[in-house]
PDB file of N, CA and C in Angstrom:
ATOM      1  N   MET L   1      99.540 101.945  89.931  1.00 58.00           N
ATOM      2  CA  MET L   1      99.994 102.589  91.334  1.00 58.00           C
ATOM      3  C   MET L   1     101.562 102.749  91.010  1.00 58.00           C
ATOM      4  N   ALA L   2     101.876 104.213  91.517  1.00 81.00           N
ATOM      5  CA  ALA L   2     103.242 104.457  91.157  1.00 81.00           C
ATOM      6  C   ALA L   2     104.245 103.736  92.353  1.00 81.00           C
ATOM      7  N   ALA L   3     105.480 103.594  91.843  1.00 93.00           N
ATOM      8  CA  ALA L   3     106.356 103.201  92.768  1.00 93.00           C
ATOM      9  C   ALA L   3     106.832 104.332  93.605  1.00 93.00           C
ATOM     10  N   THR L   4     107.019 104.218  95.024  1.00 95.00           N
ATOM     11  CA  THR L   4     107.706 105.108  95.827  1.00 95.00           C
ATOM     12  C   THR L   4     108.778 104.584  96.463  1.00 95.00           C
ATOM     13  N   LEU L   5     109.803 105.560  96.665  1.00 95.00           N
ATOM     14  CA  LEU L   5     110.900 105.284  97.757  1.00 95.00           C
ATOM     15  C   LEU L   5     110.946 106.163  98.808  1.00 95.00           C
ATOM     16  N   VAL L   6     110.750 105.484  99.953  1.00 94.00           N
ATOM     17  CA  VAL L   6     110.929 106.460 101.373  1.00 94.00           C
ATOM     18  C   VAL L   6     112.264 106.112 101.982  1.00 94.00           C
ATOM     19  N   ILE L   7     112.969 107.290 102.345  1.00 92.00           N
ATOM     20  CA  ILE L   7     114.264 107.002 102.988  1.00 92.00           C
ATOM     21  C   ILE L   7     113.847 107.191 104.638  1.00 92.00           C
ATOM     22  N   ASP L   8     113.965 105.922 105.344  1.00 91.00           N
ATOM     23  CA  ASP L   8     113.400 105.796 106.637  1.00 91.00           C
ATOM     24  C   ASP L   8     114.801 106.207 107.460  1.00 91.00           C
ATOM     25  N   ALA L   9     114.826 107.476 107.715  1.00 87.00           N
ATOM     26  CA  ALA L   9     115.928 108.012 108.353  1.00 87.00           C
ATOM     27  C   ALA L   9     115.715 109.269 109.635  1.00 87.00           C
ATOM     28  N   LEU L  10     114.487 109.646 109.462  1.00 80.00           N
ATOM     29  CA  LEU L  10     114.120 110.635 110.512  1.00 80.00           C
ATOM     30  C   LEU L  10     113.175 110.362 111.473  1.00 80.00           C
ATOM     31  N   SER L  11     113.646 110.702 112.869  1.00 79.00           N
ATOM     32  CA  SER L  11     112.755 110.419 113.915  1.00 79.00           C
ATOM     33  C   SER L  11     111.867 111.667 114.084  1.00 79.00           C
ATOM     34  N   GLY L  12     110.369 111.510 114.443  1.00 80.00           N
ATOM     35  CA  GLY L  12     110.037 112.733 114.687  1.00 80.00           C
ATOM     36  C   GLY L  12     109.515 113.561 113.360  1.00 80.00           C
ATOM     37  N   LEU L  13     109.938 113.556 112.362  1.00 83.00           N
ATOM     38  CA  LEU L  13     109.599 114.250 111.426  1.00 83.00           C
ATOM     39  C   LEU L  13     109.199 113.170 110.265  1.00 83.00           C
ATOM     40  N   PRO L  14     108.381 113.744 109.100  1.00 90.00           N
ATOM     41  CA  PRO L  14     108.122 112.882 108.027  1.00 90.00           C
ATOM     42  C   PRO L  14     109.421 112.428 107.123  1.00 90.00           C
ATOM     43  N   ASN L  15     109.472 111.270 106.946  1.00 88.00           N
ATOM     44  CA  ASN L  15     110.609 110.560 106.128  1.00 88.00           C
ATOM     45  C   ASN L  15     110.388 111.146 104.635  1.00 88.00           C
ATOM     46  N   PRO L  16     111.599 111.622 104.005  1.00 92.00           N
ATOM     47  CA  PRO L  16     111.497 111.947 102.510  1.00 92.00           C
ATOM     48  C   PRO L  16     111.174 110.851 101.744  1.00 92.00           C
ATOM     49  N   GLN L  17     110.332 111.290 100.773  1.00 92.00           N
ATOM     50  CA  GLN L  17     109.925 110.217  99.739  1.00 92.00           C
ATOM     51  C   GLN L  17     109.787 110.786  98.152  1.00 92.00           C
ATOM     52  N   TRP L  18     109.885 110.048  97.450  1.00 92.00           N
ATOM     53  CA  TRP L  18     109.609 110.428  96.074  1.00 92.00           C
ATOM     54  C   TRP L  18     109.395 109.284  95.211  1.00 92.00           C
ATOM     55  N   VAL L  19     108.534 109.582  93.932  1.00 95.00           N
ATOM     56  CA  VAL L  19     107.737 108.752  93.011  1.00 95.00           C
ATOM     57  C   VAL L  19     108.897 108.356  92.051  1.00 95.00           C
ATOM     58  N   LEU L  20     109.072 107.027  91.790  1.00 94.00           N
ATOM     59  CA  LEU L  20     110.029 106.644  90.688  1.00 94.00           C
ATOM     60  C   LEU L  20     109.204 106.722  89.355  1.00 94.00           C
ATOM     61  N   SER L  21     110.018 106.928  88.432  1.00 93.00           N
ATOM     62  CA  SER L  21     109.259 106.878  86.948  1.00 93.00           C
ATOM     63  C   SER L  21     109.025 105.424  86.740  1.00 93.00           C
ATOM     64  N   ALA L  22     108.230 105.057  85.871  1.00 92.00           N
ATOM     65  CA  ALA L  22     107.653 103.930  85.363  1.00 92.00           C
ATOM     66  C   ALA L  22     108.762 103.045  84.785  1.00 92.00           C
ATOM     67  N   GLU L  23     109.699 103.676  83.880  1.00 93.00           N
ATOM     68  CA  GLU L  23     110.785 103.046  83.421  1.00 93.00           C
ATOM     69  C   GLU L  23     111.886 102.716  84.577  1.00 93.00           C
ATOM     70  N   PHE L  24     112.218 103.721  85.464  1.00 94.00           N
ATOM     71  CA  PHE L  24     113.195 103.314  86.427  1.00 94.00           C
ATOM     72  C   PHE L  24     112.659 102.377  87.452  1.00 94.00           C
ATOM     73  N   ALA L  25     111.354 102.279  87.674  1.00 94.00           N
ATOM     74  CA  ALA L  25     110.995 101.179  88.641  1.00 94.00           C
ATOM     75  C   ALA L  25     110.785  99.930  88.075  1.00 94.00           C
ATOM     76  N   GLY L  26     110.846  99.704  86.653  1.00 94.00           N
ATOM     77  CA  GLY L  26     111.036  98.603  85.949  1.00 94.00           C
ATOM     78  C   GLY L  26     112.439  98.010  86.099  1.00 94.00           C
ATOM     79  N   GLN L  27     113.256  98.790  86.016  1.00 95.00           N
ATOM     80  CA  GLN L  27     114.749  98.534  86.151  1.00 95.00           C
ATOM     81  C   GLN L  27     115.060  97.895  87.469  1.00 95.00           C
ATOM     82  N   VAL L  28     114.547  98.777  88.408  1.00 95.00           N
ATOM     83  CA  VAL L  28     114.699  98.089  89.659  1.00 95.00           C
ATOM     84  C   VAL L  28     114.125  96.890  90.000  1.00 95.00           C
ATOM     85  N   CYS L  29     112.853  96.675  89.384  1.00 95.00           N
ATOM     86  CA  CYS L  29     112.232  95.316  89.525  1.00 95.00           C
ATOM     87  C   CYS L  29     113.290  94.517  89.131  1.00 95.00           C
ATOM     88  N   GLU L  30     113.606  94.514  87.714  1.00 95.00           N
ATOM     89  CA  GLU L  30     114.478  93.555  87.352  1.00 95.00           C
ATOM     90  C   GLU L  30     115.738  93.255  88.119  1.00 95.00           C
ATOM     91  N   PHE L  31     116.227  94.359  88.392  1.00 96.00           N
ATOM     92  CA  PHE L  31     117.604  94.344  89.286  1.00 96.00           C
ATOM     93  C   PHE L  31     117.328  93.411  90.593  1.00 96.00           C
ATOM     94  N   ILE L  32     116.295  93.574  91.317  1.00 95.00           N
ATOM     95  CA  ILE L  32     115.721  92.929  92.359  1.00 95.00           C
ATOM     96  C   ILE L  32     115.589  91.323  92.051  1.00 95.00           C
ATOM     97  N   ARG L  33     115.103  91.190  91.139  1.00 94.00           N
ATOM     98  CA  ARG L  33     114.521  89.807  90.585  1.00 94.00           C
ATOM     99  C   ARG L  33     116.091  88.811  90.444  1.00 94.00           C
ATOM    100  N   MET L  34     116.989  89.663  90.077  1.00 94.00           N
ATOM    101  CA  MET L  34     118.202  88.892  89.610  1.00 94.00           C
ATOM    102  C   MET L  34     119.227  88.689  90.867  1.00 94.00           C
ATOM    103  N   LEU L  35     118.923  89.416  91.950  1.00 95.00           N
ATOM    104  CA  LEU L  35     119.531  89.226  93.350  1.00 95.00           C
ATOM    105  C   LEU L  35     119.425  87.729  93.748  1.00 95.00           C
ATOM    106  N   PRO L  36     120.484  87.182  94.332  1.00 95.00           N
ATOM    107  CA  PRO L  36     120.503  85.922  95.288  1.00 95.00           C
ATOM    108  C   PRO L  36     119.902  85.974  96.496  1.00 95.00           C
ATOM    109  N   PRO L  37     119.716  84.788  96.864  1.00 92.00           N
ATOM    110  CA  PRO L  37     119.141  84.566  98.259  1.00 92.00           C
ATOM    111  C   PRO L  37     120.326  85.198  99.220  1.00 92.00           C
ATOM    112  N   ALA L  38     120.172  85.711 100.202  1.00 89.00           N
ATOM    113  CA  ALA L  38     121.299  86.074 101.225  1.00 89.00           C
ATOM    114  C   ALA L  38     121.257  84.587 102.285  1.00 89.00           C
ATOM    115  N   SER L  39     122.330  84.318 102.703  1.00 80.00           N
ATOM    116  CA  SER L  39     122.533  83.269 103.539  1.00 80.00           C
ATOM    117  C   SER L  39     122.055  83.631 104.863  1.00 80.00           C
ATOM    118  N   PRO L  40     121.606  82.572 105.506  1.00 67.00           N
ATOM    119  CA  PRO L  40     120.919  82.775 107.064  1.00 67.00           C
ATOM    120  C   PRO L  40     121.805  83.585 107.992  1.00 67.00           C
ATOM    121  N   SER L  41     123.182  83.462 107.960  1.00 60.00           N
ATOM    122  CA  SER L  41     124.077  84.130 108.701  1.00 60.00           C
ATOM    123  C   SER L  41     124.209  85.466 108.432  1.00 60.00           C
ATOM    124  N   GLU L  42     123.661  86.120 107.003  1.00 57.00           N
ATOM    125  CA  GLU L  42     123.926  87.455 106.817  1.00 57.00           C
ATOM    126  C   GLU L  42     122.780  88.225 107.262  1.00 57.00           C
ATOM    127  N   GLY L  43     121.831  87.825 108.150  1.00 57.00           N
ATOM    128  CA  GLY L  43     120.972  88.772 108.618  1.00 57.00           C
ATOM    129  C   GLY L  43     121.299  89.871 109.443  1.00 57.00           C
ATOM    130  N   LEU L  44     121.037  91.073 109.044  1.00 66.00           N
ATOM    131  CA  LEU L  44     121.112  92.402 109.507  1.00 66.00           C
ATOM    132  C   LEU L  44     119.877  93.058 109.661  1.00 66.00           C
ATOM    133  N   SER L  45     119.857  93.747 110.847  1.00 72.00           N
ATOM    134  CA  SER L  45     118.598  94.353 111.385  1.00 72.00           C
ATOM    135  C   SER L  45     119.108  95.973 111.306  1.00 72.00           C
ATOM    136  N   PRO L  46     118.216  96.747 110.855  1.00 70.00           N
ATOM    137  CA  PRO L  46     118.515  98.320 110.983  1.00 70.00           C
ATOM    138  C   PRO L  46     118.317  98.725 112.510  1.00 70.00           C
ATOM    139  N   PRO L  47     119.107  99.818 112.681  1.00 64.00           N
ATOM    140  CA  PRO L  47     119.118 100.203 114.226  1.00 64.00           C
ATOM    141  C   PRO L  47     117.527 100.765 114.468  1.00 64.00           C
ATOM    142  N   ASP L  48     117.243 101.048 115.752  1.00 70.00           N
ATOM    143  CA  ASP L  48     116.209 101.725 116.331  1.00 70.00           C
ATOM    144  C   ASP L  48     116.200 103.206 115.817  1.00 70.00           C
ATOM    145  N   LEU L  49     117.321 104.070 115.719  1.00 68.00           N
ATOM    146  CA  LEU L  49     117.383 105.365 115.475  1.00 68.00           C
ATOM    147  C   LEU L  49     118.516 105.409 114.456  1.00 68.00           C
ATOM    148  N   GLY L  50     118.214 106.905 113.568  1.00 71.00           N
ATOM    149  CA  GLY L  50     119.089 106.956 112.664  1.00 71.00           C
ATOM    150  C   GLY L  50     118.646 106.194 111.131  1.00 71.00           C
ATOM    151  N   TYR L  51     119.472 106.007 110.329  1.00 80.00           N
ATOM    152  CA  TYR L  51     119.446 105.618 109.027  1.00 80.00           C
ATOM    153  C   TYR L  51     118.983 103.967 109.249  1.00 80.00           C
ATOM    154  N   ARG L  52     117.696 103.915 108.755  1.00 87.00           N
ATOM    155  CA  ARG L  52     117.038 102.422 108.866  1.00 87.00           C
ATOM    156  C   ARG L  52     116.967 101.867 107.377  1.00 87.00           C
ATOM    157  N   GLY L  53     117.537 102.611 106.454  1.00 89.00           N
ATOM    158  CA  GLY L  53     117.234 102.065 105.223  1.00 89.00           C
ATOM    159  C   GLY L  53     116.262 102.439 104.225  1.00 89.00           C
ATOM    160  N   LEU L  54     115.996 102.080 103.202  1.00 94.00           N
ATOM    161  CA  LEU L  54     115.057 102.388 102.123  1.00 94.00           C
ATOM    162  C   LEU L  54     113.822 101.549 102.296  1.00 94.00           C
ATOM    163  N   LEU L  55     112.634 102.118 102.198  1.00 95.00           N
ATOM    164  CA  LEU L  55     111.343 101.356 102.009  1.00 95.00           C
ATOM    165  C   LEU L  55     110.936 101.641 100.444  1.00 95.00           C
ATOM    166  N   LEU L  56     110.934 100.446  99.682  1.00 96.00           N
ATOM    167  CA  LEU L  56     110.389 100.613  98.303  1.00 96.00           C
ATOM    168  C   LEU L  56     109.230  99.784  98.222  1.00 96.00           C
ATOM    169  N   THR L  57     108.014 100.646  97.718  1.00 96.00           N
ATOM    170  CA  THR L  57     106.674 100.174  97.217  1.00 96.00           C
ATOM    171  C   THR L  57     106.814 100.183  96.019  1.00 96.00           C
ATOM    172  N   LEU L  58     106.664  98.983  95.427  1.00 94.00           N
ATOM    173  CA  LEU L  58     106.918  98.396  93.862  1.00 94.00           C
ATOM    174  C   LEU L  58     105.800  97.411  93.641  1.00 94.00           C
ATOM    175  N   PRO L  59     104.607  98.158  93.343  1.00 92.00           N
ATOM    176  CA  PRO L  59     103.476  97.490  93.297  1.00 92.00           C
ATOM    177  C   PRO L  59     103.362  96.536  92.028  1.00 92.00           C
ATOM    178  N   ASP L  60     104.056  96.703  90.967  1.00 86.00           N
ATOM    179  CA  ASP L  60     103.826  96.030  89.569  1.00 86.00           C
ATOM    180  C   ASP L  60     104.979  95.040  89.403  1.00 86.00           C
ATOM    181  N   CYS L  61     105.664  94.578  90.643  1.00 90.00           N
ATOM    182  CA  CYS L  61     106.806  93.716  90.312  1.00 90.00           C
ATOM    183  C   CYS L  61     106.391  92.327  90.626  1.00 90.00           C
ATOM    184  N   ALA L  62     105.881  91.543  89.736  1.00 88.00           N
ATOM    185  CA  ALA L  62     105.307  90.011  89.975  1.00 88.00           C
ATOM    186  C   ALA L  62     106.442  89.292  90.839  1.00 88.00           C
ATOM    187  N   GLY L  63     105.905  88.556  91.704  1.00 88.00           N
ATOM    188  CA  GLY L  63     106.865  87.607  92.393  1.00 88.00           C
ATOM    189  C   GLY L  63     107.474  88.360  93.744  1.00 88.00           C
ATOM    190  N   LEU L  64     107.196  89.413  93.945  1.00 91.00           N
ATOM    191  CA  LEU L  64     107.788  90.136  95.083  1.00 91.00           C
ATOM    192  C   LEU L  64     106.812  90.956  95.898  1.00 91.00           C
ATOM    193  N   PRO L  65     106.907  90.965  97.083  1.00 93.00           N
ATOM    194  CA  PRO L  65     105.858  91.736  97.993  1.00 93.00           C
ATOM    195  C   PRO L  65     105.858  93.130  97.425  1.00 93.00           C
ATOM    196  N   GLU L  66     104.591  93.619  97.809  1.00 94.00           N
ATOM    197  CA  GLU L  66     104.520  95.370  97.342  1.00 94.00           C
ATOM    198  C   GLU L  66     105.594  96.163  97.957  1.00 94.00           C
ATOM    199  N   THR L  67     105.849  96.143  99.309  1.00 95.00           N
ATOM    200  CA  THR L  67     106.915  96.943  99.937  1.00 95.00           C
ATOM    201  C   THR L  67     108.009  95.967 100.352  1.00 95.00           C
ATOM    202  N   LEU L  68     109.351  96.586 100.063  1.00 95.00           N
ATOM    203  CA  LEU L  68     110.593  95.914 100.361  1.00 95.00           C
ATOM    204  C   LEU L  68     111.448  96.955 101.329  1.00 95.00           C
ATOM    205  N   ARG L  69     112.121  96.373 102.046  1.00 94.00           N
ATOM    206  CA  ARG L  69     113.060  97.187 103.044  1.00 94.00           C
ATOM    207  C   ARG L  69     114.524  97.018 102.390  1.00 94.00           C
ATOM    208  N   ILE L  70     115.203  98.070 102.020  1.00 94.00           N
ATOM    209  CA  ILE L  70     116.620  97.615 101.623  1.00 94.00           C
ATOM    210  C   ILE L  70     117.622  98.285 102.548  1.00 94.00           C
ATOM    211  N   PHE L  71     118.358  97.404 103.113  1.00 91.00           N
ATOM    212  CA  PHE L  71     119.394  97.977 104.086  1.00 91.00           C
ATOM    213  C   PHE L  71     120.715  97.172 104.302  1.00 91.00           C
ATOM    214  N   GLY L  72     121.572  97.554 104.397  1.00 88.00           N
ATOM    215  CA  GLY L  72     123.003  96.827 104.688  1.00 88.00           C
ATOM    216  C   GLY L  72     123.168  95.846 103.937  1.00 88.00           C
ATOM    217  N   GLY L  73     123.176  95.937 102.474  1.00 90.00           N
ATOM    218  CA  GLY L  73     123.476  94.955 101.479  1.00 90.00           C
ATOM    219  C   GLY L  73     122.337  93.895 101.366  1.00 90.00           C
ATOM    220  N   GLN L  74     121.275  94.101 101.863  1.00 92.00           N
ATOM    221  CA  GLN L  74     120.313  93.005 101.763  1.00 92.00           C
ATOM    222  C   GLN L  74     118.724  93.738 101.306  1.00 92.00           C
ATOM    223  N   VAL L  75     117.973  92.996 100.711  1.00 94.00           N
ATOM    224  CA  VAL L  75     116.517  93.428 100.467  1.00 94.00           C
ATOM    225  C   VAL L  75     115.623  92.375 101.203  1.00 94.00           C
ATOM    226  N   ASP L  76     114.859  92.855 102.094  1.00 92.00           N
ATOM    227  CA  ASP L  76     114.082  92.112 102.779  1.00 92.00           C
ATOM    228  C   ASP L  76     112.758  91.862 102.003  1.00 92.00           C
ATOM    229  N   ALA L  77     112.434  91.029 101.269  1.00 89.00           N
ATOM    230  CA  ALA L  77     111.396  90.450 100.493  1.00 89.00           C
ATOM    231  C   ALA L  77     110.287  89.649 101.161  1.00 89.00           C
ATOM    232  N   GLY L  78     109.987  90.093 102.511  1.00 84.00           N
ATOM    233  CA  GLY L  78     109.225  89.030 103.181  1.00 84.00           C
ATOM    234  C   GLY L  78     109.652  87.838 103.663  1.00 84.00           C
ATOM    235  N   ALA L  79     109.250  86.869 102.849  1.00 84.00           N
ATOM    236  CA  ALA L  79     109.506  85.350 102.908  1.00 84.00           C
ATOM    237  C   ALA L  79     110.733  84.960 102.719  1.00 84.00           C
ATOM    238  N   GLN L  80     111.559  86.043 101.978  1.00 88.00           N
ATOM    239  CA  GLN L  80     113.140  85.818 101.463  1.00 88.00           C
ATOM    240  C   GLN L  80     113.880  87.026 101.792  1.00 88.00           C
ATOM    241  N   ILE L  81     114.911  86.894 102.151  1.00 91.00           N
ATOM    242  CA  ILE L  81     116.035  88.021 102.074  1.00 91.00           C
ATOM    243  C   ILE L  81     117.015  87.742 100.947  1.00 91.00           C
ATOM    244  N   LEU L  82     117.186  88.815 100.220  1.00 94.00           N
ATOM    245  CA  LEU L  82     117.889  88.710  99.041  1.00 94.00           C
ATOM    246  C   LEU L  82     119.317  89.500  99.321  1.00 94.00           C
ATOM    247  N   ALA L  83     120.419  89.048  98.688  1.00 94.00           N
ATOM    248  CA  ALA L  83     121.746  89.572  98.870  1.00 94.00           C
ATOM    249  C   ALA L  83     122.021  90.556  97.958  1.00 94.00           C
ATOM    250  N   ASP L  84     122.418  91.867  98.307  1.00 91.00           N
ATOM    251  CA  ASP L  84     122.943  92.923  97.327  1.00 91.00           C
ATOM    252  C   ASP L  84     124.371  93.267  98.242  1.00 91.00           C
ATOM    253  N   THR L  85     125.145  92.462  98.115  1.00 87.00           N
ATOM    254  CA  THR L  85     126.395  92.404  99.082  1.00 87.00           C
ATOM    255  C   THR L  85     127.113  93.864  98.765  1.00 87.00           C
ATOM    256  N   ASP L  86     127.317  94.358  97.549  1.00 91.00           N
ATOM    257  CA  ASP L  86     128.038  95.522  97.231  1.00 91.00           C
ATOM    258  C   ASP L  86     127.335  96.747  97.495  1.00 91.00           C
ATOM    259  N   ARG L  87     125.880  96.349  97.803  1.00 92.00           N
ATOM    260  CA  ARG L  87     124.845  97.487  98.201  1.00 92.00           C
ATOM    261  C   ARG L  87     124.665  98.526  97.072  1.00 92.00           C
ATOM    262  N   GLN L  88     124.876  97.861  95.939  1.00 94.00           N
ATOM    263  CA  GLN L  88     124.643  98.734  94.582  1.00 94.00           C
ATOM    264  C   GLN L  88     123.318  99.072  94.450  1.00 94.00           C
ATOM    265  N   LEU L  89     122.165  98.599  94.848  1.00 95.00           N
ATOM    266  CA  LEU L  89     120.796  98.900  94.833  1.00 95.00           C
ATOM    267  C   LEU L  89     120.678 100.185  95.602  1.00 95.00           C
ATOM    268  N   GLU L  90     121.229 100.108  96.820  1.00 93.00           N
ATOM    269  CA  GLU L  90     120.827 101.097  97.611  1.00 93.00           C
ATOM    270  C   GLU L  90     121.615 102.416  97.311  1.00 93.00           C
ATOM    271  N   ARG L  91     122.761 102.259  96.785  1.00 93.00           N
ATOM    272  CA  ARG L  91     123.581 103.312  96.408  1.00 93.00           C
ATOM    273  C   ARG L  91     122.714 104.262  95.100  1.00 93.00           C
ATOM    274  N   ASP L  92     122.367 103.134  94.130  1.00 94.00           N
ATOM    275  CA  ASP L  92     121.761 103.596  93.002  1.00 94.00           C
ATOM    276  C   ASP L  92     120.348 104.567  93.178  1.00 94.00           C
ATOM    277  N   LEU L  93     119.710 103.724  94.269  1.00 95.00           N
ATOM    278  CA  LEU L  93     118.202 104.425  94.580  1.00 95.00           C
ATOM    279  C   LEU L  93     118.480 105.806  95.345  1.00 95.00           C
ATOM    280  N   LEU L  94     119.547 105.852  96.045  1.00 93.00           N
ATOM    281  CA  LEU L  94     120.087 107.224  96.668  1.00 93.00           C
ATOM    282  C   LEU L  94     120.300 108.098  95.859  1.00 93.00           C
ATOM    283  N   ALA L  95     121.262 107.770  94.890  1.00 93.00           N
ATOM    284  CA  ALA L  95     121.854 108.542  93.834  1.00 93.00           C
ATOM    285  C   ALA L  95     120.774 109.260  92.842  1.00 93.00           C
ATOM    286  N   ALA L  96     119.680 108.394  92.581  1.00 92.00           N
ATOM    287  CA  ALA L  96     118.703 108.837  91.801  1.00 92.00           C
ATOM    288  C   ALA L  96     117.659 109.665  92.634  1.00 92.00           C
ATOM    289  N   SER L  97     117.689 109.646  93.847  1.00 92.00           N
ATOM    290  CA  SER L  97     117.147 110.487  94.740  1.00 92.00           C
ATOM    291  C   SER L  97     117.254 112.011  94.736  1.00 92.00           C
ATOM    292  N   ARG L  98     118.797 112.284  94.162  1.00 89.00           N
ATOM    293  CA  ARG L  98     119.310 113.590  94.144  1.00 89.00           C
ATOM    294  C   ARG L  98     118.392 114.615  93.706  1.00 89.00           C
ATOM    295  N   PRO L  99     117.937 114.437  92.527  1.00 88.00           N
ATOM    296  CA  PRO L  99     116.841 115.639  92.101  1.00 88.00           C
ATOM    297  C   PRO L  99     115.768 116.005  92.757  1.00 88.00           C
ATOM    298  N   HIS L 100     115.378 114.859  93.611  1.00 86.00           N
ATOM    299  CA  HIS L 100     113.969 115.046  94.256  1.00 86.00           C
ATOM    300  C   HIS L 100     113.943 115.419  95.882  1.00 86.00           C
ATOM    301  N   LEU L 101     115.276 114.964  96.532  1.00 86.00           N
ATOM    302  CA  LEU L 101     115.317 115.324  97.830  1.00 86.00           C
ATOM    303  C   LEU L 101     116.351 115.964  98.178  1.00 86.00           C
ATOM    304  N   ASP L 102     116.493 116.356  99.437  1.00 86.00           N
ATOM    305  CA  ASP L 102     117.536 117.286 100.052  1.00 86.00           C
ATOM    306  C   ASP L 102     119.155 116.641  99.676  1.00 86.00           C
ATOM    307  N   GLN L 103     120.098 117.427  99.082  1.00 88.00           N
ATOM    308  CA  GLN L 103     121.183 117.094  98.625  1.00 88.00           C
ATOM    309  C   GLN L 103     122.194 116.759  99.748  1.00 88.00           C
ATOM    310  N   GLY L 104     121.939 117.546 100.798  1.00 89.00           N
ATOM    311  CA  GLY L 104     122.869 117.100 101.957  1.00 89.00           C
ATOM    312  C   GLY L 104     122.524 115.666 102.637  1.00 89.00           C
ATOM    313  N   LEU L 105     121.139 115.432 102.598  1.00 87.00           N
ATOM    314  CA  LEU L 105     120.755 114.056 103.238  1.00 87.00           C
ATOM    315  C   LEU L 105     121.429 113.066 102.425  1.00 87.00           C
ATOM    316  N   ILE L 106     121.216 113.194 101.139  1.00 89.00           N
ATOM    317  CA  ILE L 106     121.476 112.238 100.105  1.00 89.00           C
ATOM    318  C   ILE L 106     123.013 111.891 100.204  1.00 89.00           C
ATOM    319  N   ASP L 107     123.803 113.034 100.152  1.00 90.00           N
ATOM    320  CA  ASP L 107     125.418 113.110 100.265  1.00 90.00           C
ATOM    321  C   ASP L 107     125.837 112.313 101.531  1.00 90.00           C
ATOM    322  N   SER L 108     125.022 112.570 102.767  1.00 89.00           N
ATOM    323  CA  SER L 108     125.544 112.061 103.915  1.00 89.00           C
ATOM    324  C   SER L 108     125.166 110.636 103.817  1.00 89.00           C
ATOM    325  N   LEU L 109     124.108 110.224 103.505  1.00 88.00           N
ATOM    326  CA  LEU L 109     123.875 108.717 103.494  1.00 88.00           C
ATOM    327  C   LEU L 109     124.669 107.979 102.480  1.00 88.00           C
ATOM    328  N   LEU L 110     124.887 108.327 101.358  1.00 89.00           N
ATOM    329  CA  LEU L 110     125.878 107.749 100.437  1.00 89.00           C
ATOM    330  C   LEU L 110     127.247 107.747 100.981  1.00 89.00           C
ATOM    331  N   ASP L 111     127.899 108.778 101.605  1.00 87.00           N
ATOM    332  CA  ASP L 111     129.157 108.726 102.240  1.00 87.00           C
ATOM    333  C   ASP L 111     129.054 107.841 103.365  1.00 87.00           C
ATOM    334  N   SER L 112     128.095 107.414 104.138  1.00 85.00           N
ATOM    335  CA  SER L 112     127.957 106.470 105.266  1.00 85.00           C
ATOM    336  C   SER L 112     127.928 105.154 104.666  1.00 85.00           C
ATOM    337  N   ILE L 113     127.786 104.757 103.571  1.00 84.00           N
ATOM    338  CA  ILE L 113     127.718 103.486 103.126  1.00 84.00           C
ATOM    339  C   ILE L 113     129.123 102.984 102.573  1.00 84.00           C
ATOM    340  N   PRO L 114     129.868 101.924 103.124  1.00 79.00           N
ATOM    341  CA  PRO L 114     131.187 101.415 102.751  1.00 79.00           C
ATOM    342  C   PRO L 114     131.326 101.174 101.539  1.00 79.00           C
ATOM    343  N   GLU L 115     132.444 101.530 100.728  1.00 73.00           N
ATOM    344  CA  GLU L 115     132.700 101.031  99.424  1.00 73.00           C
ATOM    345  C   GLU L 115     132.780  99.528  99.346  1.00 73.00           C
TER     346      GLU L 115
END
């Protein structure tokens, strides 16, 4: 099964999505596996409207649930929350979406992530 990325940002319209190459999906899997657990005080919930993060379906990444939510420097892996404090994973996934999705949307989302 293919890995897919959904940008959870649109209300009332289908969210944009694309299929990751097997090689890129493997790199993402390894990156996520290296992330440390987030501290309990770092909990951050996406808003009800607007950009709510990325939904990554990564079926072949052993030890992780099939679907992960990436938002605000965290990876919600079901029973555990992982810390991506510099939001590198989020930035990399959005940047890799450029050839597949609307450029204006990707640029806007990347600009909204603090450096």
